[in-house]
Amino acid sequence: MKSFVRSLFTPDTRGGTLLILAALVAMLLANSPLAPFYEKWLATPLAVQAGPLVVDKPWLAWVNDGLMAIFFLLIGIEVKHEMVSGALSSPKKAVLPVIAAIGGMLAPALVFLTLNFSDPINRQGWAIPAATDIAFALGVLALLGNRVPPALKVFLLALAIIDDLGVIVIIALFYTSELSTLSLAVAGGAIAVLVALNLLNVKRLLPYLLVGAVLWVSVLKSGVHATLAGVIIGFLIPHQVGKDKPAHRLEEALSEYTAILILPLFALANAGVSLKGLSIDSLLAPLPLGIMLGLFVGKPLGVFTATWLAVKAGMASLPQHTNWKQIFALAVLCGIGFTMSMFIASLAYQHEHVIYDTYSRLGILAGSCCAAIIGYLLMKRSLTSDQSEVSS
């Protein structure tokens, strides 16, 4: 028991563990006498002003639009790293995770729409089950230690990164409000400056971060979701200048804070679903059921089927030292949508009645928990059986 508890707080697993704990605390707060204080905390206004420019948002918006931009900045850095020297650096390496990620985005969306297409408000959330939570999924996989083939971890990381990149494109195309031409022009100018800094091989991080702050504010004011600014900044910070690696330095500086502070704060602010007045029938309503089945059924089905077709067609080969049982277990783990799914839900139903937000988060929690538990058990069994076959 002690070794299991210790395994929950290793460098590889503590991010996922803190996410779970923060989500549990949020659920307890939302369903306790402290619920009014919890809701008041989320609605607490916070304003930042520089001359005539004012950013005035409630705390929840600062978490979702501001702190999550840092998370997306790290995603941008990770994607660029994988494209330059990692699992996405060549077509041969990238083809399998790309195909698997596409299948893993299409299938859950189709499952969701099968149950919700007739309702115009419900179907706004079609992309909610299309996302995979990188930190959570890798954290669960890390609980199994060194028994997991390294190639399987790389495959999951590459798949999840492509998945997140796809979700970022979806957010840009489908979850933006009316656009401000002036703000977009300022954002375009900021991007041009970032490109110039990159081309000039500027290795100091401060200029990128200062211009990035201008980009974030302008994107926030433009109607495009502000977290997209983080991705752009991450892409435009140089991977390497001489012997220096600016992007890696920034990633090292931010990754720990993101894992132990930003993502748990996001979970604390977004996972508080009040169960007052809800029943089992509520979970079986089309919206939460569509999300839950999209994550727990559609995601594994899409990832595994796409992977199987790609391998059988000769387009790619399985990761080294892996088998189909492990690929299926990994596909189930991809159904852990949590952070990204809740983020999309907050965008999809931000202008609708609160019940849509409640139902969507209920479906996300149920689907992600099922995927995490069943995926862990399947992976543990596949690794145990694999070791038994080797020893015999």
mmCIF file of C-alpha atoms in Angstrom:
data_model
loop_
_atom_site.group_PDB
_atom_site.id
_atom_site.type_symbol
_atom_site.label_atom_id
_atom_site.label_comp_id
_atom_site.label_asym_id
_atom_site.label_seq_id
_atom_site.Cartn_x
_atom_site.Cartn_y
_atom_site.Cartn_z
ATOM 1 C CA MET A 1 0.000 0.000 0.000
ATOM 2 C CA LYS A 2 2.823 2.409 0.899
ATOM 3 C CA SER A 3 4.561 1.741 -2.415
ATOM 4 C CA PHE A 4 1.321 2.449 -4.295
ATOM 5 C CA VAL A 5 0.867 5.761 -2.465
ATOM 6 C CA ARG A 6 4.495 6.682 -3.228
ATOM 7 C CA SER A 7 3.898 5.832 -6.889
ATOM 8 C CA LEU A 8 1.145 8.449 -6.984
ATOM 9 C CA PHE A 9 3.619 11.235 -6.235
ATOM 10 C CA THR A 10 6.576 10.443 -8.469
ATOM 11 C CA PRO A 11 7.664 13.203 -10.911
ATOM 12 C CA ASP A 12 5.772 11.384 -13.689
ATOM 13 C CA THR A 13 2.528 10.798 -11.795
ATOM 14 C CA ARG A 14 2.046 13.684 -9.373
ATOM 15 C CA GLY A 15 0.514 15.940 -12.028
ATOM 16 C CA GLY A 16 -2.275 13.433 -12.686
ATOM 17 C CA THR A 17 -2.666 12.730 -8.958
ATOM 18 C CA LEU A 18 -3.057 16.430 -8.123
ATOM 19 C CA LEU A 19 -5.582 16.775 -10.951
ATOM 20 C CA ILE A 20 -7.691 13.995 -9.438
ATOM 21 C CA LEU A 21 -7.413 15.429 -5.914
ATOM 22 C CA ALA A 22 -8.338 18.932 -7.120
ATOM 23 C CA ALA A 23 -11.352 17.557 -8.994
ATOM 24 C CA LEU A 24 -12.490 15.654 -5.881
ATOM 25 C CA VAL A 25 -12.111 18.779 -3.721
ATOM 26 C CA ALA A 26 -14.128 20.765 -6.287
ATOM 27 C CA MET A 27 -16.899 18.143 -6.219
ATOM 28 C CA LEU A 28 -16.944 18.187 -2.405
ATOM 29 C CA LEU A 29 -17.073 21.983 -2.286
ATOM 30 C CA ALA A 30 -19.863 22.179 -4.875
ATOM 31 C CA ASN A 31 -21.967 19.704 -2.906
ATOM 32 C CA SER A 32 -21.358 20.968 0.623
ATOM 33 C CA PRO A 33 -22.501 23.915 2.741
ATOM 34 C CA LEU A 34 -19.437 25.708 1.349
ATOM 35 C CA ALA A 35 -20.947 25.748 -2.165
ATOM 36 C CA PRO A 36 -21.977 29.465 -2.008
ATOM 37 C CA PHE A 37 -18.420 30.438 -1.043
ATOM 38 C CA TYR A 38 -17.020 28.251 -3.835
ATOM 39 C CA GLU A 39 -19.293 29.923 -6.396
ATOM 40 C CA LYS A 40 -18.460 33.366 -5.002
ATOM 41 C CA TRP A 41 -14.742 32.598 -5.363
ATOM 42 C CA LEU A 42 -15.221 31.673 -9.039
ATOM 43 C CA ALA A 43 -17.192 34.875 -9.650
ATOM 44 C CA THR A 44 -14.732 37.178 -7.813
ATOM 45 C CA PRO A 45 -13.781 39.973 -10.237
ATOM 46 C CA LEU A 46 -10.149 40.802 -10.942
ATOM 47 C CA ALA A 47 -9.197 43.801 -13.080
ATOM 48 C CA VAL A 48 -5.837 44.745 -14.562
ATOM 49 C CA GLN A 49 -5.472 48.207 -16.132
ATOM 50 C CA ALA A 50 -2.715 49.862 -18.146
ATOM 51 C CA GLY A 51 -3.848 53.334 -19.214
ATOM 52 C CA PRO A 52 -7.044 53.034 -21.251
ATOM 53 C CA LEU A 53 -6.603 49.266 -21.602
ATOM 54 C CA VAL A 54 -8.628 47.287 -19.047
ATOM 55 C CA VAL A 55 -8.923 43.531 -18.649
ATOM 56 C CA ASP A 56 -11.738 42.925 -16.167
ATOM 57 C CA LYS A 57 -12.694 39.256 -15.711
ATOM 58 C CA PRO A 58 -13.996 36.995 -12.936
ATOM 59 C CA TRP A 59 -11.475 34.603 -11.392
ATOM 60 C CA LEU A 60 -12.882 31.664 -13.396
ATOM 61 C CA ALA A 61 -12.168 33.506 -16.664
ATOM 62 C CA TRP A 62 -8.622 34.357 -15.525
ATOM 63 C CA VAL A 63 -8.020 30.662 -14.925
ATOM 64 C CA ASN A 64 -9.545 29.531 -18.226
ATOM 65 C CA ASP A 65 -8.250 32.363 -20.433
ATOM 66 C CA GLY A 66 -5.046 33.340 -18.647
ATOM 67 C CA LEU A 67 -3.467 30.461 -16.743
ATOM 68 C CA MET A 68 -4.526 27.963 -19.404
ATOM 69 C CA ALA A 69 -2.686 30.064 -22.004
ATOM 70 C CA ILE A 70 0.513 29.015 -20.195
ATOM 71 C CA PHE A 71 -0.552 25.370 -20.499
ATOM 72 C CA PHE A 72 -1.168 25.869 -24.214
ATOM 73 C CA LEU A 73 2.212 27.592 -24.538
ATOM 74 C CA LEU A 74 3.800 24.382 -23.258
ATOM 75 C CA ILE A 75 1.739 22.375 -25.759
ATOM 76 C CA GLY A 76 3.103 24.608 -28.527
ATOM 77 C CA ILE A 77 6.670 23.976 -27.335
ATOM 78 C CA GLU A 78 6.046 20.212 -27.075
ATOM 79 C CA VAL A 79 4.548 20.020 -30.563
ATOM 80 C CA LYS A 80 7.479 21.938 -32.035
ATOM 81 C CA HIS A 81 9.998 19.750 -30.190
ATOM 82 C CA GLU A 82 8.355 16.566 -31.472
ATOM 83 C CA MET A 83 8.277 17.993 -35.010
ATOM 84 C CA VAL A 84 11.954 19.020 -34.902
ATOM 85 C CA SER A 85 13.579 16.070 -33.189
ATOM 86 C CA GLY A 86 10.967 13.760 -31.716
ATOM 87 C CA ALA A 87 8.163 11.385 -32.597
ATOM 88 C CA LEU A 88 6.798 13.674 -35.339
ATOM 89 C CA SER A 89 10.127 14.595 -36.955
ATOM 90 C CA SER A 90 9.621 12.459 -40.067
ATOM 91 C CA PRO A 91 6.608 11.150 -42.027
ATOM 92 C CA LYS A 92 7.561 7.578 -41.129
ATOM 93 C CA LYS A 93 7.510 8.371 -37.397
ATOM 94 C CA ALA A 94 4.446 10.608 -37.517
ATOM 95 C CA VAL A 95 2.081 8.592 -39.681
ATOM 96 C CA LEU A 96 0.784 6.184 -37.003
ATOM 97 C CA PRO A 97 0.075 8.720 -34.204
ATOM 98 C CA VAL A 98 -1.417 11.146 -36.762
ATOM 99 C CA ILE A 99 -3.817 8.506 -38.123
ATOM 100 C CA ALA A 100 -4.652 7.279 -34.607
ATOM 101 C CA ALA A 101 -5.333 10.837 -33.420
ATOM 102 C CA ILE A 102 -7.623 11.569 -36.370
ATOM 103 C CA GLY A 103 -9.597 8.398 -35.680
ATOM 104 C CA GLY A 104 -9.664 9.335 -32.006
ATOM 105 C CA MET A 105 -11.215 12.716 -32.798
ATOM 106 C CA LEU A 106 -13.757 11.619 -35.411
ATOM 107 C CA ALA A 107 -15.259 8.575 -33.665
ATOM 108 C CA PRO A 108 -16.192 10.241 -30.329
ATOM 109 C CA ALA A 109 -17.663 13.227 -32.162
ATOM 110 C CA LEU A 110 -19.833 10.838 -34.209
ATOM 111 C CA VAL A 111 -20.921 8.949 -31.093
ATOM 112 C CA PHE A 112 -21.872 12.247 -29.437
ATOM 113 C CA LEU A 113 -23.762 13.525 -32.490
ATOM 114 C CA THR A 114 -25.644 10.233 -32.844
ATOM 115 C CA LEU A 115 -27.327 10.998 -29.526
ATOM 116 C CA ASN A 116 -27.486 14.800 -29.744
ATOM 117 C CA PHE A 117 -27.776 15.865 -33.383
ATOM 118 C CA SER A 118 -31.491 16.654 -33.157
ATOM 119 C CA ASP A 119 -30.934 19.231 -30.385
ATOM 120 C CA PRO A 120 -29.253 22.395 -31.770
ATOM 121 C CA ILE A 121 -27.916 23.464 -28.356
ATOM 122 C CA ASN A 122 -26.662 20.031 -27.326
ATOM 123 C CA ARG A 123 -24.793 19.485 -30.565
ATOM 124 C CA GLN A 124 -22.648 22.566 -29.927
ATOM 125 C CA GLY A 125 -20.616 20.272 -27.682
ATOM 126 C CA TRP A 126 -19.698 17.785 -30.425
ATOM 127 C CA ALA A 127 -15.955 18.351 -29.858
ATOM 128 C CA ILE A 128 -16.035 17.795 -26.078
ATOM 129 C CA PRO A 129 -15.237 14.029 -26.190
ATOM 130 C CA ALA A 130 -12.641 14.497 -28.962
ATOM 131 C CA ALA A 131 -9.901 15.603 -26.547
ATOM 132 C CA THR A 132 -7.294 13.624 -24.583
ATOM 133 C CA ASP A 133 -5.789 14.916 -21.332
ATOM 134 C CA ILE A 134 -2.013 14.518 -21.789
ATOM 135 C CA ALA A 135 -1.054 14.897 -18.124
ATOM 136 C CA PHE A 136 -3.793 12.614 -16.856
ATOM 137 C CA ALA A 137 -3.270 9.837 -19.441
ATOM 138 C CA LEU A 138 0.518 9.812 -19.058
ATOM 139 C CA GLY A 139 0.120 9.931 -15.278
ATOM 140 C CA VAL A 140 -2.032 6.801 -15.266
ATOM 141 C CA LEU A 141 0.425 5.050 -17.590
ATOM 142 C CA ALA A 142 3.314 6.061 -15.314
ATOM 143 C CA LEU A 143 1.673 4.227 -12.392
ATOM 144 C CA LEU A 144 2.730 0.983 -14.100
ATOM 145 C CA GLY A 145 6.393 1.984 -13.945
ATOM 146 C CA ASN A 146 9.155 0.507 -16.096
ATOM 147 C CA ARG A 147 6.999 -2.359 -17.298
ATOM 148 C CA VAL A 148 5.498 -0.053 -19.932
ATOM 149 C CA PRO A 149 7.534 -0.210 -23.177
ATOM 150 C CA PRO A 150 9.170 3.203 -23.819
ATOM 151 C CA ALA A 151 7.829 3.185 -27.401
ATOM 152 C CA LEU A 152 4.284 2.931 -26.023
ATOM 153 C CA LYS A 153 4.786 6.067 -23.900
ATOM 154 C CA VAL A 154 6.177 7.931 -26.919
ATOM 155 C CA PHE A 155 3.217 6.796 -29.026
ATOM 156 C CA LEU A 156 0.736 8.041 -26.396
ATOM 157 C CA LEU A 157 2.562 11.366 -26.052
ATOM 158 C CA ALA A 158 2.681 11.931 -29.829
ATOM 159 C CA LEU A 159 -0.958 10.902 -30.242
ATOM 160 C CA ALA A 160 -2.114 13.167 -27.406
ATOM 161 C CA ILE A 161 -0.087 16.122 -28.739
ATOM 162 C CA ILE A 162 -1.604 15.763 -32.216
ATOM 163 C CA ASP A 163 -5.003 15.357 -30.573
ATOM 164 C CA ASP A 164 -4.514 18.620 -28.664
ATOM 165 C CA LEU A 165 -3.307 20.349 -31.825
ATOM 166 C CA GLY A 166 -6.494 19.202 -33.560
ATOM 167 C CA VAL A 167 -8.571 20.520 -30.671
ATOM 168 C CA ILE A 168 -6.768 23.870 -30.895
ATOM 169 C CA VAL A 169 -7.759 24.106 -34.577
ATOM 170 C CA ILE A 170 -11.347 23.189 -33.628
ATOM 171 C CA ILE A 171 -11.419 25.941 -30.995
ATOM 172 C CA ALA A 172 -10.115 28.478 -33.514
ATOM 173 C CA LEU A 173 -12.669 27.478 -36.172
ATOM 174 C CA PHE A 174 -15.795 26.676 -34.173
ATOM 175 C CA TYR A 175 -15.600 28.254 -30.716
ATOM 176 C CA THR A 176 -14.846 31.899 -31.334
ATOM 177 C CA SER A 177 -17.235 34.816 -30.902
ATOM 178 C CA GLU A 178 -17.587 37.946 -33.040
ATOM 179 C CA LEU A 179 -14.194 39.178 -34.148
ATOM 180 C CA SER A 180 -12.644 42.611 -33.556
ATOM 181 C CA THR A 181 -10.690 43.779 -36.609
ATOM 182 C CA LEU A 182 -8.540 46.216 -34.602
ATOM 183 C CA SER A 183 -7.564 43.595 -32.010
ATOM 184 C CA LEU A 184 -6.775 41.067 -34.733
ATOM 185 C CA ALA A 185 -4.566 43.669 -36.445
ATOM 186 C CA VAL A 186 -2.641 44.225 -33.193
ATOM 187 C CA ALA A 187 -2.360 40.429 -32.778
ATOM 188 C CA GLY A 188 -1.024 40.166 -36.331
ATOM 189 C CA GLY A 189 1.594 42.819 -35.570
ATOM 190 C CA ALA A 190 2.642 40.983 -32.396
ATOM 191 C CA ILE A 191 2.999 37.725 -34.335
ATOM 192 C CA ALA A 192 5.125 39.514 -36.949
ATOM 193 C CA VAL A 193 7.442 40.766 -34.193
ATOM 194 C CA LEU A 194 7.699 37.246 -32.733
ATOM 195 C CA VAL A 195 8.565 35.865 -36.174
ATOM 196 C CA ALA A 196 11.238 38.552 -36.577
ATOM 197 C CA LEU A 197 12.722 37.705 -33.174
ATOM 198 C CA ASN A 198 12.812 34.050 -34.203
ATOM 199 C CA LEU A 199 14.465 34.760 -37.560
ATOM 200 C CA LEU A 200 17.044 36.970 -35.854
ATOM 201 C CA ASN A 201 17.854 34.062 -33.522
ATOM 202 C CA VAL A 202 17.146 36.104 -30.407
ATOM 203 C CA LYS A 203 17.720 33.661 -27.569
ATOM 204 C CA ARG A 204 16.667 35.796 -24.603
ATOM 205 C CA LEU A 205 13.188 34.814 -23.427
ATOM 206 C CA LEU A 206 12.100 38.217 -22.084
ATOM 207 C CA PRO A 207 11.404 39.824 -25.522
ATOM 208 C CA TYR A 208 9.247 36.838 -26.530
ATOM 209 C CA LEU A 209 7.306 36.979 -23.275
ATOM 210 C CA LEU A 210 6.732 40.748 -23.445
ATOM 211 C CA VAL A 211 5.493 40.602 -27.046
ATOM 212 C CA GLY A 212 3.586 37.440 -26.108
ATOM 213 C CA ALA A 213 1.736 39.378 -23.392
ATOM 214 C CA VAL A 214 0.646 41.939 -26.035
ATOM 215 C CA LEU A 215 -0.445 39.056 -28.261
ATOM 216 C CA TRP A 216 -2.442 37.452 -25.440
ATOM 217 C CA VAL A 217 -4.331 40.671 -24.598
ATOM 218 C CA SER A 218 -5.098 41.415 -28.258
ATOM 219 C CA VAL A 219 -6.309 37.872 -28.917
ATOM 220 C CA LEU A 220 -8.403 38.043 -25.727
ATOM 221 C CA LYS A 221 -10.022 41.251 -26.991
ATOM 222 C CA SER A 222 -10.403 39.973 -30.562
ATOM 223 C CA GLY A 223 -13.015 37.276 -29.951
ATOM 224 C CA VAL A 224 -10.639 34.416 -30.766
ATOM 225 C CA HIS A 225 -9.980 32.363 -27.647
ATOM 226 C CA ALA A 226 -6.986 33.773 -25.771
ATOM 227 C CA THR A 227 -5.309 30.413 -25.126
ATOM 228 C CA LEU A 228 -4.450 30.195 -28.833
ATOM 229 C CA ALA A 229 -1.920 32.971 -28.183
ATOM 230 C CA GLY A 230 -0.030 30.552 -25.948
ATOM 231 C CA VAL A 231 0.314 28.020 -28.765
ATOM 232 C CA ILE A 232 1.627 30.666 -31.175
ATOM 233 C CA ILE A 233 4.197 31.899 -28.645
ATOM 234 C CA GLY A 234 5.341 28.328 -27.996
ATOM 235 C CA PHE A 235 5.814 27.701 -31.721
ATOM 236 C CA LEU A 236 7.795 30.891 -32.290
ATOM 237 C CA ILE A 237 10.295 30.609 -29.446
ATOM 238 C CA PRO A 238 13.455 29.134 -31.049
ATOM 239 C CA HIS A 239 14.108 25.442 -30.502
ATOM 240 C CA GLN A 240 17.876 26.008 -30.611
ATOM 241 C CA VAL A 241 20.218 28.985 -31.081
ATOM 242 C CA GLY A 242 23.801 27.774 -31.194
ATOM 243 C CA LYS A 243 24.234 25.670 -28.082
ATOM 244 C CA ASP A 244 21.383 27.411 -26.270
ATOM 245 C CA LYS A 245 17.844 25.966 -26.250
ATOM 246 C CA PRO A 246 15.457 28.813 -25.341
ATOM 247 C CA ALA A 247 12.251 26.790 -25.736
ATOM 248 C CA HIS A 248 13.618 24.021 -23.545
ATOM 249 C CA ARG A 249 14.655 26.533 -20.873
ATOM 250 C CA LEU A 250 11.156 28.002 -20.780
ATOM 251 C CA GLU A 251 9.591 24.548 -20.721
ATOM 252 C CA GLU A 252 11.752 23.543 -17.766
ATOM 253 C CA ALA A 253 10.836 26.755 -15.947
ATOM 254 C CA LEU A 254 7.090 26.387 -16.473
ATOM 255 C CA SER A 255 6.330 22.657 -16.620
ATOM 256 C CA GLU A 256 6.561 22.056 -12.867
ATOM 257 C CA TYR A 257 4.303 25.019 -12.036
ATOM 258 C CA THR A 258 1.849 23.929 -14.716
ATOM 259 C CA ALA A 259 1.641 20.360 -13.388
ATOM 260 C CA ILE A 260 1.378 21.178 -9.686
ATOM 261 C CA LEU A 261 -0.439 24.536 -9.786
ATOM 262 C CA ILE A 262 -2.102 25.594 -13.047
ATOM 263 C CA LEU A 263 -3.809 22.326 -14.040
ATOM 264 C CA PRO A 264 -4.991 21.535 -10.472
ATOM 265 C CA LEU A 265 -6.330 25.114 -10.229
ATOM 266 C CA PHE A 266 -8.165 24.583 -13.511
ATOM 267 C CA ALA A 267 -9.659 21.349 -12.149
ATOM 268 C CA LEU A 268 -10.600 23.040 -8.882
ATOM 269 C CA ALA A 269 -12.364 25.841 -10.780
ATOM 270 C CA ASN A 270 -14.112 23.664 -13.373
ATOM 271 C CA ALA A 271 -14.845 20.243 -11.868
ATOM 272 C CA GLY A 272 -17.255 21.429 -9.190
ATOM 273 C CA VAL A 273 -20.489 19.874 -10.427
ATOM 274 C CA SER A 274 -23.432 20.313 -8.092
ATOM 275 C CA LEU A 275 -25.387 17.055 -7.919
ATOM 276 C CA LYS A 276 -28.377 18.741 -6.302
ATOM 277 C CA GLY A 277 -31.522 17.626 -8.103
ATOM 278 C CA LEU A 278 -29.606 15.211 -10.317
ATOM 279 C CA SER A 279 -30.201 11.460 -10.478
ATOM 280 C CA ILE A 280 -29.064 8.421 -12.475
ATOM 281 C CA ASP A 281 -31.589 9.501 -15.099
ATOM 282 C CA SER A 282 -29.680 12.785 -15.409
ATOM 283 C CA LEU A 283 -26.531 10.890 -16.410
ATOM 284 C CA LEU A 284 -28.577 9.052 -19.044
ATOM 285 C CA ALA A 285 -29.782 12.287 -20.653
ATOM 286 C CA PRO A 286 -28.491 12.661 -24.250
ATOM 287 C CA LEU A 287 -25.887 15.342 -23.440
ATOM 288 C CA PRO A 288 -23.959 13.667 -20.573
ATOM 289 C CA LEU A 289 -24.500 10.203 -22.052
ATOM 290 C CA GLY A 290 -23.180 11.338 -25.433
ATOM 291 C CA ILE A 291 -20.035 12.772 -23.807
ATOM 292 C CA MET A 292 -19.516 9.750 -21.553
ATOM 293 C CA LEU A 293 -19.928 7.238 -24.410
ATOM 294 C CA GLY A 294 -17.891 9.452 -26.725
ATOM 295 C CA LEU A 295 -14.954 9.310 -24.307
ATOM 296 C CA PHE A 296 -15.295 5.742 -23.050
ATOM 297 C CA VAL A 297 -16.499 4.035 -26.259
ATOM 298 C CA GLY A 298 -15.905 6.362 -29.210
ATOM 299 C CA LYS A 299 -12.356 7.393 -28.307
ATOM 300 C CA PRO A 300 -10.972 3.832 -27.871
ATOM 301 C CA LEU A 301 -12.883 2.634 -30.922
ATOM 302 C CA GLY A 302 -11.517 5.448 -33.087
ATOM 303 C CA VAL A 303 -7.900 5.202 -31.896
ATOM 304 C CA PHE A 304 -7.715 1.399 -32.054
ATOM 305 C CA THR A 305 -9.546 1.007 -35.383
ATOM 306 C CA ALA A 306 -7.484 3.719 -37.077
ATOM 307 C CA THR A 307 -4.258 2.167 -35.738
ATOM 308 C CA TRP A 308 -5.290 -1.332 -36.843
ATOM 309 C CA LEU A 309 -6.218 -0.152 -40.361
ATOM 310 C CA ALA A 310 -2.944 1.792 -40.732
ATOM 311 C CA VAL A 311 -0.845 -1.223 -39.707
ATOM 312 C CA LYS A 312 -2.815 -3.740 -41.770
ATOM 313 C CA ALA A 313 -2.625 -1.465 -44.823
ATOM 314 C CA GLY A 314 1.160 -1.351 -44.473
ATOM 315 C CA MET A 315 1.196 2.408 -43.869
ATOM 316 C CA ALA A 316 2.867 2.017 -40.473
ATOM 317 C CA SER A 317 4.042 -0.568 -37.967
ATOM 318 C CA LEU A 318 3.297 -1.034 -34.287
ATOM 319 C CA PRO A 319 5.622 0.708 -31.804
ATOM 320 C CA GLN A 320 8.580 -1.502 -30.839
ATOM 321 C CA HIS A 321 7.989 -4.226 -28.225
ATOM 322 C CA THR A 322 4.216 -3.623 -28.109
ATOM 323 C CA ASN A 323 1.219 -5.775 -28.948
ATOM 324 C CA TRP A 324 -2.429 -5.254 -29.838
ATOM 325 C CA LYS A 325 -3.623 -5.768 -26.244
ATOM 326 C CA GLN A 326 -1.432 -2.884 -25.124
ATOM 327 C CA ILE A 327 -2.559 -0.699 -28.018
ATOM 328 C CA PHE A 328 -6.203 -1.323 -27.073
ATOM 329 C CA ALA A 329 -5.506 -0.510 -23.416
ATOM 330 C CA LEU A 330 -3.739 2.677 -24.501
ATOM 331 C CA ALA A 331 -6.717 3.551 -26.726
ATOM 332 C CA VAL A 332 -8.989 3.284 -23.679
ATOM 333 C CA LEU A 333 -6.661 5.613 -21.719
ATOM 334 C CA CYS A 334 -7.046 8.144 -24.531
ATOM 335 C CA GLY A 335 -10.667 8.457 -23.385
ATOM 336 C CA ILE A 336 -9.480 10.497 -20.386
ATOM 337 C CA GLY A 337 -10.671 13.863 -21.651
ATOM 338 C CA PHE A 338 -10.802 15.774 -18.378
ATOM 339 C CA THR A 339 -8.871 19.085 -18.734
ATOM 340 C CA MET A 340 -9.263 19.647 -22.475
ATOM 341 C CA SER A 341 -12.841 18.333 -22.545
ATOM 342 C CA MET A 342 -13.896 20.645 -19.711
ATOM 343 C CA PHE A 343 -12.164 23.502 -21.458
ATOM 344 C CA ILE A 344 -14.155 22.906 -24.660
ATOM 345 C CA ALA A 345 -17.378 22.478 -22.657
ATOM 346 C CA SER A 346 -16.800 25.878 -21.038
ATOM 347 C CA LEU A 347 -16.614 27.379 -24.537
ATOM 348 C CA ALA A 348 -19.471 25.378 -26.070
ATOM 349 C CA TYR A 349 -22.080 26.268 -23.448
ATOM 350 C CA GLN A 350 -20.798 29.558 -22.048
ATOM 351 C CA HIS A 351 -23.885 31.423 -23.304
ATOM 352 C CA GLU A 352 -26.412 28.697 -22.433
ATOM 353 C CA HIS A 353 -28.324 27.768 -19.291
ATOM 354 C CA VAL A 354 -26.130 26.456 -16.470
ATOM 355 C CA ILE A 355 -27.720 22.985 -16.765
ATOM 356 C CA TYR A 356 -25.836 22.395 -20.048
ATOM 357 C CA ASP A 357 -22.538 23.112 -18.324
ATOM 358 C CA THR A 358 -23.498 20.856 -15.405
ATOM 359 C CA TYR A 359 -24.559 17.988 -17.657
ATOM 360 C CA SER A 360 -21.441 18.272 -19.813
ATOM 361 C CA ARG A 361 -19.086 18.206 -16.818
ATOM 362 C CA LEU A 362 -21.024 15.263 -15.383
ATOM 363 C CA GLY A 363 -20.489 13.337 -18.628
ATOM 364 C CA ILE A 364 -16.792 14.288 -18.735
ATOM 365 C CA LEU A 365 -16.163 13.131 -15.169
ATOM 366 C CA ALA A 366 -18.021 9.838 -15.684
ATOM 367 C CA GLY A 367 -16.386 9.063 -19.044
ATOM 368 C CA SER A 368 -12.882 10.069 -17.948
ATOM 369 C CA CYS A 369 -13.083 8.062 -14.708
ATOM 370 C CA CYS A 370 -14.268 4.952 -16.581
ATOM 371 C CA ALA A 371 -11.483 5.356 -19.154
ATOM 372 C CA ALA A 372 -8.836 5.859 -16.457
ATOM 373 C CA ILE A 373 -9.855 2.869 -14.330
ATOM 374 C CA ILE A 374 -10.572 0.386 -17.147
ATOM 375 C CA GLY A 375 -7.577 1.576 -19.176
ATOM 376 C CA TYR A 376 -5.266 1.108 -16.186
ATOM 377 C CA LEU A 377 -6.594 -2.398 -15.472
ATOM 378 C CA LEU A 378 -6.378 -3.450 -19.133
ATOM 379 C CA MET A 379 -2.838 -2.114 -19.453
ATOM 380 C CA LYS A 380 -1.746 -3.803 -16.216
ATOM 381 C CA ARG A 381 -3.222 -7.106 -17.423
ATOM 382 C CA SER A 382 -1.645 -6.814 -20.875
ATOM 383 C CA LEU A 383 1.790 -6.139 -19.372
ATOM 384 C CA THR A 384 1.425 -9.016 -16.887
ATOM 385 C CA SER A 385 0.326 -11.469 -19.600
ATOM 386 C CA ASP A 386 3.136 -10.258 -21.855
ATOM 387 C CA GLN A 387 5.708 -10.914 -19.126
ATOM 388 C CA SER A 388 4.196 -14.375 -18.486
ATOM 389 C CA GLU A 389 4.505 -15.261 -22.171
ATOM 390 C CA VAL A 390 8.143 -14.127 -22.208
ATOM 391 C CA SER A 391 9.023 -16.119 -19.054
ATOM 392 C CA SER A 392 7.348 -19.263 -20.367
#
